[in-house]
mmCIF file of C-alpha atoms in Angstrom:
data_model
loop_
_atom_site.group_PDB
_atom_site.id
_atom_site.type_symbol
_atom_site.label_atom_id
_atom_site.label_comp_id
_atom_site.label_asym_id
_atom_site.label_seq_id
_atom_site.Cartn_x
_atom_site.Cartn_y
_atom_site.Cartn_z
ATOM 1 C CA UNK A 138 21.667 -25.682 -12.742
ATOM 2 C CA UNK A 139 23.536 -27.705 -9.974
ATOM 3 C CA UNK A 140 24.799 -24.678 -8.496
ATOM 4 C CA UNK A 141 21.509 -23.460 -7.817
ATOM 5 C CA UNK A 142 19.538 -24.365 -4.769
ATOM 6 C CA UNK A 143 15.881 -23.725 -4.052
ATOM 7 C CA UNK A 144 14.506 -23.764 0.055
ATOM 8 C CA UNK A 145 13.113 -21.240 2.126
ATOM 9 C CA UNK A 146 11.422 -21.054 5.101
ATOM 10 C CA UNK A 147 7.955 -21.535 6.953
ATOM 11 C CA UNK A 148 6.661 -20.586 10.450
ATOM 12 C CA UNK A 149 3.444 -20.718 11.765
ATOM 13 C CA UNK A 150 1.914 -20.004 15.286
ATOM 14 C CA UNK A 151 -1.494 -20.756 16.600
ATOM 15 C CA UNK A 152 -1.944 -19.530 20.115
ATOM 16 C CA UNK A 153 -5.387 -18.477 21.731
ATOM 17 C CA UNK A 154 -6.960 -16.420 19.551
ATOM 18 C CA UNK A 155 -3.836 -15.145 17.496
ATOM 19 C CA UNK A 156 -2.732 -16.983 13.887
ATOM 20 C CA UNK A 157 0.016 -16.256 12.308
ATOM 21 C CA UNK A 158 1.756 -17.911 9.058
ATOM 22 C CA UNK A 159 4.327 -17.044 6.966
ATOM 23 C CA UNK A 160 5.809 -18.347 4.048
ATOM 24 C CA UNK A 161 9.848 -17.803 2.118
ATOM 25 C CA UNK A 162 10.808 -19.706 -1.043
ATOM 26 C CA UNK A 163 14.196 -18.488 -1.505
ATOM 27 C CA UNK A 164 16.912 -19.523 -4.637
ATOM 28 C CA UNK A 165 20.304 -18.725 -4.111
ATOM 29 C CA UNK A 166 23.586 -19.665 -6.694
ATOM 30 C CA UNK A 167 26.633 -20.828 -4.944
ATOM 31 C CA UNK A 168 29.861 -19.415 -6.788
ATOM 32 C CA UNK A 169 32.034 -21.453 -4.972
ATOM 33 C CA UNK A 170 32.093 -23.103 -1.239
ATOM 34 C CA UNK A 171 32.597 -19.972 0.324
ATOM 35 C CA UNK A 172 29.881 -17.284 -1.532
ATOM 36 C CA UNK A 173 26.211 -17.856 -2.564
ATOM 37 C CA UNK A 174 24.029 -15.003 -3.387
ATOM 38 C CA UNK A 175 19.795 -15.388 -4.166
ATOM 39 C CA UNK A 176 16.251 -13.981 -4.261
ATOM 40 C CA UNK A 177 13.285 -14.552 -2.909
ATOM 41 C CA UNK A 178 10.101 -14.506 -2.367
ATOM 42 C CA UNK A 179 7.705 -13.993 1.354
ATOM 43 C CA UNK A 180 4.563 -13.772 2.295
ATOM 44 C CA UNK A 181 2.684 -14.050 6.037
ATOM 45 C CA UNK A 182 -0.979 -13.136 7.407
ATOM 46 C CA UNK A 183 -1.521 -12.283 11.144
ATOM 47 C CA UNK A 184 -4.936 -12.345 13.079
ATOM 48 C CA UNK A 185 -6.016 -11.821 16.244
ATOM 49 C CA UNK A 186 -9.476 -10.572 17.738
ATOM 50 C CA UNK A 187 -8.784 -6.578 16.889
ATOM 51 C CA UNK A 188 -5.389 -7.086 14.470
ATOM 52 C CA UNK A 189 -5.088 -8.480 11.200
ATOM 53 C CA UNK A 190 -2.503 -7.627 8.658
ATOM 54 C CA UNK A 191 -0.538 -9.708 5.648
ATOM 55 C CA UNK A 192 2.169 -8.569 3.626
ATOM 56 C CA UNK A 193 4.015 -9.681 0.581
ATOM 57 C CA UNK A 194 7.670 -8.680 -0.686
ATOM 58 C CA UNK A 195 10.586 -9.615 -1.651
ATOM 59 C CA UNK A 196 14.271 -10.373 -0.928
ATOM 60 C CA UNK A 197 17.722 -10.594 -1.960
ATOM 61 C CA UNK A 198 20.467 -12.652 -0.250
ATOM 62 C CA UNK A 199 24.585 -13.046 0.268
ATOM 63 C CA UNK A 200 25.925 -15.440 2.346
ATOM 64 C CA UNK A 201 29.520 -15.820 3.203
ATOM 65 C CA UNK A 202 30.582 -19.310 4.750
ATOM 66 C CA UNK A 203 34.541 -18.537 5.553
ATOM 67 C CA UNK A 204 34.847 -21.292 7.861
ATOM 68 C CA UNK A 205 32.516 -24.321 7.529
ATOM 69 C CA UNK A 206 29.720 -24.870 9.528
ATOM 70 C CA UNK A 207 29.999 -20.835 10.233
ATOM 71 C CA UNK A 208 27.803 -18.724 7.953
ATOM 72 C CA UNK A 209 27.333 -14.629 7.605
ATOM 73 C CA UNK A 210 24.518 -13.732 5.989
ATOM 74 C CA UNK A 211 22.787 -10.006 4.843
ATOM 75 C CA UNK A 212 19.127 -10.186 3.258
ATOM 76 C CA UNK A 213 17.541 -7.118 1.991
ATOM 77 C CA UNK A 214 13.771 -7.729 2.241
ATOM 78 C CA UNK A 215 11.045 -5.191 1.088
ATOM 79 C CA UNK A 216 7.774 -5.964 2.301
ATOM 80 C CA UNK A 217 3.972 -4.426 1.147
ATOM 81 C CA UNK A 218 2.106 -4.641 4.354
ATOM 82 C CA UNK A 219 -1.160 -3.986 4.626
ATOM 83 C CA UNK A 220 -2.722 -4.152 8.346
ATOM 84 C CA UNK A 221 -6.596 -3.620 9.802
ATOM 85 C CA UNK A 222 -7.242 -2.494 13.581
ATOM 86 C CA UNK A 223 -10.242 -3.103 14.904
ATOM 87 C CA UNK A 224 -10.384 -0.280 17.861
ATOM 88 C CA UNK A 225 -13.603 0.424 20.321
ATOM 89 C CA UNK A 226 -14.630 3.285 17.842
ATOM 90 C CA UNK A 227 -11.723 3.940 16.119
ATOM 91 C CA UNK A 228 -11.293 1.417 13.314
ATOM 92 C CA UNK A 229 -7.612 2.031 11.668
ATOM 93 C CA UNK A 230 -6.399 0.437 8.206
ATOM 94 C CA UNK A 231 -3.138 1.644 6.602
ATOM 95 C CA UNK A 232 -0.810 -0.012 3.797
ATOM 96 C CA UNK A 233 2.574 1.125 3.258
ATOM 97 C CA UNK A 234 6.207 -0.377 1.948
ATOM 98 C CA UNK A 235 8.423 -1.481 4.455
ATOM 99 C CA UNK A 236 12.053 -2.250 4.480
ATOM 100 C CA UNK A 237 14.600 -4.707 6.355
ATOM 101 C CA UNK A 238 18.295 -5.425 6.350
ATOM 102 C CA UNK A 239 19.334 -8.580 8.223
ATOM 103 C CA UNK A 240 22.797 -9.742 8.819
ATOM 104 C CA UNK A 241 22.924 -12.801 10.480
ATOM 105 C CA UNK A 242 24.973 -15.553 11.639
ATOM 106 C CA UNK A 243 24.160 -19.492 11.495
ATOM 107 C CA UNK A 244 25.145 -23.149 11.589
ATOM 108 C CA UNK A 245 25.166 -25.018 8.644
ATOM 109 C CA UNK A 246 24.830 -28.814 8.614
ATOM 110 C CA UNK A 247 24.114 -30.560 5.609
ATOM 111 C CA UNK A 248 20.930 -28.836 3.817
ATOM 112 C CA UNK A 249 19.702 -26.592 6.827
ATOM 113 C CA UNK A 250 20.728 -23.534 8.414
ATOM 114 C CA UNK A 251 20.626 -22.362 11.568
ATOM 115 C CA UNK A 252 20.958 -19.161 13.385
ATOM 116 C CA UNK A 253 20.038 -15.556 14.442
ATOM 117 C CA UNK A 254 19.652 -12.647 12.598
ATOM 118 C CA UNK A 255 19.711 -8.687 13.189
ATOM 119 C CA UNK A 256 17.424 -6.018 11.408
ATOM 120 C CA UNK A 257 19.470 -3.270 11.608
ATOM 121 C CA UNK A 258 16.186 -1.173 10.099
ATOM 122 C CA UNK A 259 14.088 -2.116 12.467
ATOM 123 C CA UNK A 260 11.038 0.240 13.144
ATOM 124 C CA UNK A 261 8.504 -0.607 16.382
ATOM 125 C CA UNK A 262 6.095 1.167 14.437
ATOM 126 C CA UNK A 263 6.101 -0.030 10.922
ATOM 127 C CA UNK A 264 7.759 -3.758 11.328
ATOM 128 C CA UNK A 265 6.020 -6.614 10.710
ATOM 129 C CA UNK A 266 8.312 -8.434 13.451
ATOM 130 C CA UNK A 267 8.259 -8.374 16.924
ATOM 131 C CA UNK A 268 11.680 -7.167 17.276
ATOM 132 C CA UNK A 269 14.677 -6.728 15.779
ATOM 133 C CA UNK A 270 16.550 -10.106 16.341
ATOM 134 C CA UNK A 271 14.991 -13.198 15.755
ATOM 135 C CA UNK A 272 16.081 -16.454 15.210
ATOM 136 C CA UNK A 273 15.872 -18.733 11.762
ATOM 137 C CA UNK A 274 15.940 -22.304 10.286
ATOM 138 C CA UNK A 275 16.705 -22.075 6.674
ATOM 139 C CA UNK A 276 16.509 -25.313 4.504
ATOM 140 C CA UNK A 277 17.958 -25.581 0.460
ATOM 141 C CA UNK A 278 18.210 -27.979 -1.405
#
């Protein structure tokens, strides 16, 4: 077991009249120095006055460290979203599966990670994030 590590990742926002929280426990094996590979686990709720949606999924992890602090990283997340607009008249609710395929690049120091990654499947329409790059902090243990 002592070349497993457990972490993840939290965010939250609070910022009139919008919430949003989400939550990443994550376990990834470490081969060697250079390659670790994991799965996890994510789940986040949104609300605002006319929005509200939460999702839960999964995801699967490589990272590549070929020159220390410098890490390359792909995740594979699926995500079950379902999502609730309120609308003057026109109340909307839909649930579907979602995909996303990061690759990113971070900073390692000690336990935490930090850096930007890419969704390369990024939808406007379907994606639970605001856009397709988006910055992380990553901590294992």
């Amino acid at each position: 077991m002592e070349d497993v590590r457990f972490g993840g990742s939290l965010g939250l926002n609070v910022n009139n009249g919008y919430f949003s929280g989400y939550i990443a426990p994550k376990a990834i094996y470490d081969f060697n120095s250079y390659v670790s590979a994991g799965a996890g686990l994510l789940g986040s709720y949104n609300k605002t006055s006319r929005y509200s949606s939460y999702t839960t999924g999964g995801s699967l992890i490589g990272l590549l460290r070929p020159l220390n602090p410098l890490q390359l990283s792909a995740e594979f997340e699926e995500h079950y979203v379902s999502r609730n607009f309120e609308l003057d008249g026109a109340n909307k609710s839909d649930s579907y599966w979602y995909p996303g395929l990061f690759l990113g690049l971070g900073y390692v120091t000690g336990p935490v990670s930090i850096g930007v990654r890419y969704d390369v499947l990024h939808n406007d329409e379907k994606s639970i994030y605001a856009n397709a790059l988006m910055p992380f902090i990553t901590v294992y243990f």
